Coordinates of C-alpha atoms in Angstrom, one line a residue:
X742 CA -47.4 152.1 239.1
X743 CA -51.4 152.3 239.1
X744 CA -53.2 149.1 237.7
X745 CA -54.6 149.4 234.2
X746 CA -57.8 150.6 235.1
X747 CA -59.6 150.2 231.5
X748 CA -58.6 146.5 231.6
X749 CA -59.8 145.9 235.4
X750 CA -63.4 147.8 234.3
X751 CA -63.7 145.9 231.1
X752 CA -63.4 142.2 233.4
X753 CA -66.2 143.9 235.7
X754 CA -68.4 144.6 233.1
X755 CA -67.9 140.6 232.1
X756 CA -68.5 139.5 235.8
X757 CA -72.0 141.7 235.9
X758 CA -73.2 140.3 232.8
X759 CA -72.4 136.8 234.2
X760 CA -74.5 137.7 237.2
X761 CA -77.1 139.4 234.7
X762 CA -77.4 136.1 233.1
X763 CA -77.7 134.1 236.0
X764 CA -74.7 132.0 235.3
X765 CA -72.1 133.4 237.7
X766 CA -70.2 130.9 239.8
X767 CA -70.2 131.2 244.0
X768 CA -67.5 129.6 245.6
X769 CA -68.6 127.6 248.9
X770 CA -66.5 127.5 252.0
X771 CA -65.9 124.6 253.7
X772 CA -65.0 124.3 257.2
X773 CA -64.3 121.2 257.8
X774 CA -63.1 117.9 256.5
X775 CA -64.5 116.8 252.9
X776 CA -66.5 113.8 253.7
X777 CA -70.2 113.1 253.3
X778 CA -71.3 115.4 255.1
X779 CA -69.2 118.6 256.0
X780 CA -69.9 122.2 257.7
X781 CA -70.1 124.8 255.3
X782 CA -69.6 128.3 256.2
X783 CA -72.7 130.3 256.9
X784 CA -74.7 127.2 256.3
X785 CA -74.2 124.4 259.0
X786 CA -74.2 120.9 258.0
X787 CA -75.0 119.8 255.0
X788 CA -75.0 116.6 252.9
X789 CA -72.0 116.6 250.2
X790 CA -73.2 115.3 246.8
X791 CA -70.9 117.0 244.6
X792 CA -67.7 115.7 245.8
X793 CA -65.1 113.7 243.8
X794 CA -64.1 111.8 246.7
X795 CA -65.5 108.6 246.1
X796 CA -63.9 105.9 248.6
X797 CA -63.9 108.5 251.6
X798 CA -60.2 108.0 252.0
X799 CA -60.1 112.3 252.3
X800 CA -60.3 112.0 256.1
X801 CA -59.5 108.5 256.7
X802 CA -57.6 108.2 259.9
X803 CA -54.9 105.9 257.9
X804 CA -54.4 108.3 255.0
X805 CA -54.3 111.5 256.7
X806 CA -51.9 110.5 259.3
X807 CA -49.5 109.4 256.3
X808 CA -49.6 112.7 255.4
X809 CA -48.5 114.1 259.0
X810 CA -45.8 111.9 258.9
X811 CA -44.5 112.6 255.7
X812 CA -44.6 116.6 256.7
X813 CA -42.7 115.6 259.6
X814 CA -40.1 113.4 257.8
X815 CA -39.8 115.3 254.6
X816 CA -40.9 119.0 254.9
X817 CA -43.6 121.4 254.0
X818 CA -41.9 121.0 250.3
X819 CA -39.8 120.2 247.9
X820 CA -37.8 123.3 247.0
X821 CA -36.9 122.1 243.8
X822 CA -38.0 120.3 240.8
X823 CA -37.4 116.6 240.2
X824 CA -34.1 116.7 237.8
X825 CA -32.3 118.7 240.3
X826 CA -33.2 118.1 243.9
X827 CA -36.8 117.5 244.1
X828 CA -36.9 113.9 244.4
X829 CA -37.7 112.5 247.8
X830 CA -37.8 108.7 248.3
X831 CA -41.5 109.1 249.0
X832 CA -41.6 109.7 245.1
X833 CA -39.9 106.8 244.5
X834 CA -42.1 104.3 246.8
X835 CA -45.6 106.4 245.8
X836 CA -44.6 106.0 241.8
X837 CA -43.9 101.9 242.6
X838 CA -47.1 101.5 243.8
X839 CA -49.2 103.7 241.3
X840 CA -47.5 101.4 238.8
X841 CA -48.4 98.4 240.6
X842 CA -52.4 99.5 241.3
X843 CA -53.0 100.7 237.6
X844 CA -51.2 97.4 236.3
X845 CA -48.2 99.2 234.4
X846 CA -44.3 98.9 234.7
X847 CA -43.5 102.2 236.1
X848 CA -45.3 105.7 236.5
X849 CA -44.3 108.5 237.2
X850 CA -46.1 111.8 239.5
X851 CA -46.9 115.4 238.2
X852 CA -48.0 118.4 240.4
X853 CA -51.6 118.1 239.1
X854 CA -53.2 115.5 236.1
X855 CA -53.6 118.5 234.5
X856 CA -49.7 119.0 234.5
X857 CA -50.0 115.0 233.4
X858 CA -52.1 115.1 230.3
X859 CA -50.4 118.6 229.5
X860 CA -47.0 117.5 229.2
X861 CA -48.0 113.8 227.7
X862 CA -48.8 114.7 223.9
X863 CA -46.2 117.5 223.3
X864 CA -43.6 115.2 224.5
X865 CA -44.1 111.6 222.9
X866 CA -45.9 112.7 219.3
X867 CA -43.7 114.4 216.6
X868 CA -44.4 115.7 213.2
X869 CA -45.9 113.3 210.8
X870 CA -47.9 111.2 214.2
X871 CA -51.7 111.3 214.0
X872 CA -53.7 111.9 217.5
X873 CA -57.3 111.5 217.5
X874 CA -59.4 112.4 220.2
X875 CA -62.8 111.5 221.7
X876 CA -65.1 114.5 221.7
X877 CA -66.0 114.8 224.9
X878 CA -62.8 114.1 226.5
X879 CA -61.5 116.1 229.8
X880 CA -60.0 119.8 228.8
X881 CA -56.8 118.8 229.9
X882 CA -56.7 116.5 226.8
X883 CA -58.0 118.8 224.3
X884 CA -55.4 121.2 225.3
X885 CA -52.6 118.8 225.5
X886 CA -53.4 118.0 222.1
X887 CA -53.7 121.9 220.5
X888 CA -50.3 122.3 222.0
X889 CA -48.3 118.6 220.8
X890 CA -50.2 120.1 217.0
X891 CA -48.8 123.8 217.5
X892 CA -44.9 122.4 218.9
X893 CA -44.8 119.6 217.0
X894 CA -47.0 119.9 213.5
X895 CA -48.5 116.7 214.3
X896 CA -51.8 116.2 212.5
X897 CA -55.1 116.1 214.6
X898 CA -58.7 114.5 214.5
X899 CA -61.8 114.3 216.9
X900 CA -64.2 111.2 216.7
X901 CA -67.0 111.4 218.2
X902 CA -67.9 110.4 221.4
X903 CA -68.1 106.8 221.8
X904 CA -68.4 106.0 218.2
X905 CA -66.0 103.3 216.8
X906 CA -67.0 103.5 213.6
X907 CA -65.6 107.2 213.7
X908 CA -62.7 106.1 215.1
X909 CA -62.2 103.5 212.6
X910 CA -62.7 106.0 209.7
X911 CA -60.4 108.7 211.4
X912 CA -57.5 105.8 211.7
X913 CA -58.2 104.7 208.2
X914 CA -58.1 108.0 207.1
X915 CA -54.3 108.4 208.7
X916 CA -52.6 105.4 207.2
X917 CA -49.3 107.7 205.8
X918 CA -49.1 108.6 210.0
X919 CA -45.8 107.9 211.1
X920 CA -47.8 106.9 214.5
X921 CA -50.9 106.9 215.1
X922 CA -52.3 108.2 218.7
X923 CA -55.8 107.3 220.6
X924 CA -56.7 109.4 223.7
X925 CA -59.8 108.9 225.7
X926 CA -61.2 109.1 229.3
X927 CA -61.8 106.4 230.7
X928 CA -65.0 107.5 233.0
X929 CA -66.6 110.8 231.2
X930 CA -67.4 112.9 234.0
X931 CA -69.8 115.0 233.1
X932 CA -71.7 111.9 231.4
X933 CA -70.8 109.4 233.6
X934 CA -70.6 106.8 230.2
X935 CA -67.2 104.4 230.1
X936 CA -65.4 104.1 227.1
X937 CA -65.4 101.3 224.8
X938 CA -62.2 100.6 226.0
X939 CA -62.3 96.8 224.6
X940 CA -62.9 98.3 221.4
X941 CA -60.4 100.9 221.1
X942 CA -57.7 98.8 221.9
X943 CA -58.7 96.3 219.0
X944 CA -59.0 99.2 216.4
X945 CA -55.3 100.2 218.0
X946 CA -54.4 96.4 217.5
X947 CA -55.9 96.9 214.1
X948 CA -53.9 99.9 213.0
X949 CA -50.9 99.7 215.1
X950 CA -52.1 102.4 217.1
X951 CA -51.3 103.7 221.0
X952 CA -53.5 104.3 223.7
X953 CA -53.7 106.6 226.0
X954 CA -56.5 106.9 228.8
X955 CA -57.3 109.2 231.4
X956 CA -58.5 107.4 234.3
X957 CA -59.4 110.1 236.9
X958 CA -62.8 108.7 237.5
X959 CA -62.1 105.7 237.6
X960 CA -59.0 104.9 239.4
X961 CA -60.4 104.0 242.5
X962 CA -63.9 103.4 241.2
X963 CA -64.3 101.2 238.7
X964 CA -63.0 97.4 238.4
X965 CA -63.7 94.5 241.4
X966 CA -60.6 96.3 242.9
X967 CA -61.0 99.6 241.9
X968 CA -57.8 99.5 239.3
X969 CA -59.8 101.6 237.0
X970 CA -61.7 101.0 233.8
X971 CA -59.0 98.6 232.5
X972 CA -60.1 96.2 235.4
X973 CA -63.8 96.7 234.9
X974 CA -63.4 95.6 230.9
X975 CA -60.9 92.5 232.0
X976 CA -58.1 94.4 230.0
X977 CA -55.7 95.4 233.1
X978 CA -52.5 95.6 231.8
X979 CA -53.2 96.0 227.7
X980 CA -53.6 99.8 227.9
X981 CA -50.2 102.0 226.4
X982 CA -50.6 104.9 228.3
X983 CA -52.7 105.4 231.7
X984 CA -53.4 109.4 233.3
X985 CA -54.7 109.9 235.8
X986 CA -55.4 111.8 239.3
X987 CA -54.7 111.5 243.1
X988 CA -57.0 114.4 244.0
X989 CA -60.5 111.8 243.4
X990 CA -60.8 108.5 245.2
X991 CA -56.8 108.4 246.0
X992 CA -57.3 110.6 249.3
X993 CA -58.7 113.9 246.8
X994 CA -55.4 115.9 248.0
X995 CA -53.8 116.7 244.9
X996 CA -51.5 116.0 242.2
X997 CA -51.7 113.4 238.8
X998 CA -49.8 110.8 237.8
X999 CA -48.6 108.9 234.1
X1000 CA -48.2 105.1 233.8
X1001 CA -47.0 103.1 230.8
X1002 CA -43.5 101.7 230.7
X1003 CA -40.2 102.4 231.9
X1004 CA -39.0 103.9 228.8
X1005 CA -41.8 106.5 228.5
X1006 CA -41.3 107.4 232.0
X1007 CA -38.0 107.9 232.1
X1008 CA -38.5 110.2 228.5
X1009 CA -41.0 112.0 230.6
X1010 CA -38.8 113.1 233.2
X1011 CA -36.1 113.8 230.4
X1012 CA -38.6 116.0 228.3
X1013 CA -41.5 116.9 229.7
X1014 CA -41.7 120.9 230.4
X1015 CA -44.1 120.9 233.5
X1016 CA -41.9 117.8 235.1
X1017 CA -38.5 120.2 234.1
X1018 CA -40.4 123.3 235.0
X1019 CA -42.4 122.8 237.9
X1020 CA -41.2 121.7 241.6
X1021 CA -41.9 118.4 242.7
X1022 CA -45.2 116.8 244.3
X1023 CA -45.1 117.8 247.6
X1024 CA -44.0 115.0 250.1
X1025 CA -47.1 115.6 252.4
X1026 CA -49.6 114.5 249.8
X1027 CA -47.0 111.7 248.1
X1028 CA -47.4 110.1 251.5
X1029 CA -51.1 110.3 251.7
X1030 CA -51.8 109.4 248.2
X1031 CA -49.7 106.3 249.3
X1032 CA -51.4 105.3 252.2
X1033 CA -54.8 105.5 249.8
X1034 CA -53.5 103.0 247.1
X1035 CA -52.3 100.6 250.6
X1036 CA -55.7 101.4 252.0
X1037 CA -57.9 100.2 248.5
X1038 CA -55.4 97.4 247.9
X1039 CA -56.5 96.2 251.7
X1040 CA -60.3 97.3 251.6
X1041 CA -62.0 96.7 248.4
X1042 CA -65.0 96.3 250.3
X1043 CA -64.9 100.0 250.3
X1044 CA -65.4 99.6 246.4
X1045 CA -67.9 97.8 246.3
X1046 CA -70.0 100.1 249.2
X1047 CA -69.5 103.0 246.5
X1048 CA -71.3 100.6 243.6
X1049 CA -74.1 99.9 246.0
X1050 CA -74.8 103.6 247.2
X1051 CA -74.7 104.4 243.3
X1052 CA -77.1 101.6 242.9
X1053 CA -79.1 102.8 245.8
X1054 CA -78.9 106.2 244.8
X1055 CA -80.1 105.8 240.9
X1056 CA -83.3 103.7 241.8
X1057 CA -84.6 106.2 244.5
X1058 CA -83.8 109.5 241.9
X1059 CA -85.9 107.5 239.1
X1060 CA -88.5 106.8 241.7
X1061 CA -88.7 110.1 242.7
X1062 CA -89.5 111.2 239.4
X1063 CA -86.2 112.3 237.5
X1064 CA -84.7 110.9 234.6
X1065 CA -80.8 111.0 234.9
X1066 CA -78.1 109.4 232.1
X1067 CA -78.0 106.4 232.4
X1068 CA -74.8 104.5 233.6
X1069 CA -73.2 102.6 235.8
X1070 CA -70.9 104.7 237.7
X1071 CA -71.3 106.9 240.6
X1072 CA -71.4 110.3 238.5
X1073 CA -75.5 110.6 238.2
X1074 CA -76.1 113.6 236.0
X1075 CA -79.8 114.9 235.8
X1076 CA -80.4 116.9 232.6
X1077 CA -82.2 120.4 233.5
X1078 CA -81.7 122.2 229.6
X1079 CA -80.4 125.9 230.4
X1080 CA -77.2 127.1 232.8
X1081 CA -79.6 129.4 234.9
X1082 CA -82.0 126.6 235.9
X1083 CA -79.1 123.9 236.4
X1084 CA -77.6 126.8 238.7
X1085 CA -81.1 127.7 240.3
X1086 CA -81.7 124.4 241.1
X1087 CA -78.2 124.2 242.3
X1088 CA -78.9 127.1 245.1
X1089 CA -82.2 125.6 245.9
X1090 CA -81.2 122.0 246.9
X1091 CA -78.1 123.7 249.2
X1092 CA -81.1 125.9 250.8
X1093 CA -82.7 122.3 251.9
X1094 CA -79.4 121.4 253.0
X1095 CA -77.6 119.3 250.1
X1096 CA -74.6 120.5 248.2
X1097 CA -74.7 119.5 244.7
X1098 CA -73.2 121.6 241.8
X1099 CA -74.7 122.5 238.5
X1100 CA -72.6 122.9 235.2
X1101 CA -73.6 124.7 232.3
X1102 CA -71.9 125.8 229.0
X1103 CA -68.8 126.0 228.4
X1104 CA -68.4 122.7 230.1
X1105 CA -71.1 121.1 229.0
X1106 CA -72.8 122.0 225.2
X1107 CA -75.5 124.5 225.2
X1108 CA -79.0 123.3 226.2
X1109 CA -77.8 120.5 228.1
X1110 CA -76.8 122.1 231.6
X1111 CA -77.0 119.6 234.5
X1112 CA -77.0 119.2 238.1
X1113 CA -73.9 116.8 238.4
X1114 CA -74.8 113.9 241.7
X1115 CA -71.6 112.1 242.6
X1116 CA -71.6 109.2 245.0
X1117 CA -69.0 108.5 247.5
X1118 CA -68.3 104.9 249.9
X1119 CA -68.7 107.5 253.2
X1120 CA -72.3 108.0 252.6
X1121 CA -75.2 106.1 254.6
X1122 CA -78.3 105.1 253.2
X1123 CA -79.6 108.3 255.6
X1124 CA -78.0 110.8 253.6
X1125 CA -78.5 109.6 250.1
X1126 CA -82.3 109.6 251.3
X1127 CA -82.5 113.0 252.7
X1128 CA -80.5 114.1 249.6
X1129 CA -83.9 112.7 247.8
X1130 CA -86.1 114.1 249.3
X1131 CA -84.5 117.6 248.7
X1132 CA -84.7 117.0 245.1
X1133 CA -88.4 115.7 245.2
X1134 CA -89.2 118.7 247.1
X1135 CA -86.9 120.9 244.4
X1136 CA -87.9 118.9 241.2
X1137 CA -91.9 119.9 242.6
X1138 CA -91.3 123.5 243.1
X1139 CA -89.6 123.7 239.5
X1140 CA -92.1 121.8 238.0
X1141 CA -89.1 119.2 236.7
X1142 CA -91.0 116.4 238.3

């Protein structure tokens, strides 16, 4: 049976007005290990600046040899999904200390954090809860919440970003709500800004409100430990709900994890449809994802090199001229206005050897593409300097500085 060939011309004609419009997306080849620097096919070496592996545990000796040894022990993968045969002990002893790291009772692991924030919402709101939503949270939030409002007629509302005040009026404005529902990131990743988290959970004191935070940037990042954003506000242990992912600073393999209590754990694994549907975390990467939480708990020196290299890293990009958002995380977004020139700047820093990614609209809003810098602990001082000196020499050539 021939392929539908009016469809397949129809997605062509899409892709060439992409490239037309100087917006189309390239996909790099890596050939070796993600670290600070890394080989890239028909490029050589180049420094990695675009990489969401913060501590450097994706090639730590410790962490990837966890991850032979649970190939060994357990198999290339699960064959199954959790509820039937899919749970390995791994699971067990991975979930225990996810739990323990985040400051929660129990959590519980998911094939991706996508698969996480997915099946959260549809499965804990029901018709007559309110869920209200920071605007610029993660797209795996705004979906989960389209999909609990088009299962379970829940009622929705955005406030936005950042703004309590918004919040406060969007809770007031839900007071009939059976329950009321507060989801935010913890680290915004395309502004690199931290939730008010102290806030939020006084308005959700104040109207007897849950919340639920995505930590995916900042597990591993933020906090004198790196327990997330909960530890860098003092509030470890007062947040509902934590999401969040071990494919960043947790060993950047793959998969996503929930945390809260025992109860909505256990009504996860009951309910939720990509849990039921999906087969089970692979043990490979359970086992390295453990070996990174054992390797933070043991190093949190390797913390605090990350918040001196983003330090470092902010000072000499100001010096040299740019003006990124301000913040105090490792993501160091530097405004550029349209897609094409976040994406032509994008090309021209990999031609003087740096990788660093730009993002235009539809991830960020129109007029505000960006070239996205993301610190990790594995860089030295070297690279983060020859990184600015390619954007010096970029920004001059672009007329941006």
């Amino acid at each position: 049976m021939a392929l539908n060939t009016g469809f397949t011309r129809a997605l062509e004609g899409q892709i060439e007005q992409l490239k037309r419009d100087r917006v189309y997306k390239r996909l790099n080849h890596l050939e070796s290990p993600q670290s600070a620097r890394v080989k890239m096919e028909g490029r050589g070496e180049v420094v990695i600046l675009s990489s969401n592996n913060y501590l450097g545990l994706c090639d730590e000796p410790a962490v990837v040899e966890a991850g032979i040894e649970g190939l060994r022990r357990y198999g290339a993968g699960t064959g199954s999904v959790r509820f039937i045969c899919g749970t390995f002990t791994i699971h067990r002893e991975l979930e225990r200390g996810l739990a323990r790291f985040v400051g929660t009772p129990a959590s519980l692991s998911y094939v991706s954090a996508w698969n996480a924030n997915e099946a959260l919402t549809p499965t804990i709101v029901e018709e007559g809860d309110f869920v209200v939503s920071d605007a610029l949270n993660h797209a795996s939030i705004i979906d989960s919440v389209r999909l609990a409002k088009a299962i379970t007629k829940c009622t929705t509302a955005v406030f936005k970003h950042g703004d309590m005040d918004d919040l406060r009026a969007k809770l007031e404005g839900a007071k009939g709500a059976r329950r009321k529902l507060i989801w935010t990131d913890g680290v915004f990743s395309m502004e690199g800004s931290i939730a008010r988290l102290p806030d939020i959970l006084e308005l959700a004191r104040r109207h007897d409100a849950i919340v639920v935070m995505d930590d995916s940037h900042a597990t591993g990042v933020l906090g004198r430990t790196g327990r997330g954003t909960a530890e860098h506000f003092g509030v470890l242990g007062e947040v509902d709900v934590i999401t969040s992912t071990l494919g960043k600073a947790l060993g950047g393999a793959a998969g996503g994890f929930i945390a809260g209590s025992e109860a909505l754990c256990d009504m996860m694994t009951q309910r939720s449809r990509p849990q039921l549907f999906s087969n089970a975390l692979p043990p490979t990467v359970a086992a390295s994802a453990l070996a990174a939480v054992e390797f933070i708990e043991a190093h949190p020196e390797r913390v605090e090199k990350l918040r001196e290299n983003a330090r470092y890293f902010r000072e000499q990009i100001i010096e040299a001229g740019f003006t990124p958002l301000a913040g105090e995380t490792p993501i160091v977004p530097i405004i550029v206005g349209e897609t094409a020139a976040a994406i032509q700047m994008s090309d021209m820093l990999l031609d003087e050897g740096v990788f660093v990614t730009g993002f235009g609209f539809p991830v960020v809003p129109q007029g505000q593409a960006r070239v996205r810098c993301q610190l990790s602990a594995a860089h030295s001082k070297d690279d983060l300097d020859e990184a600015v000196r390619a954007f010096r020499k970029v920004g001059k050539k672009l007329k941006i500085v």
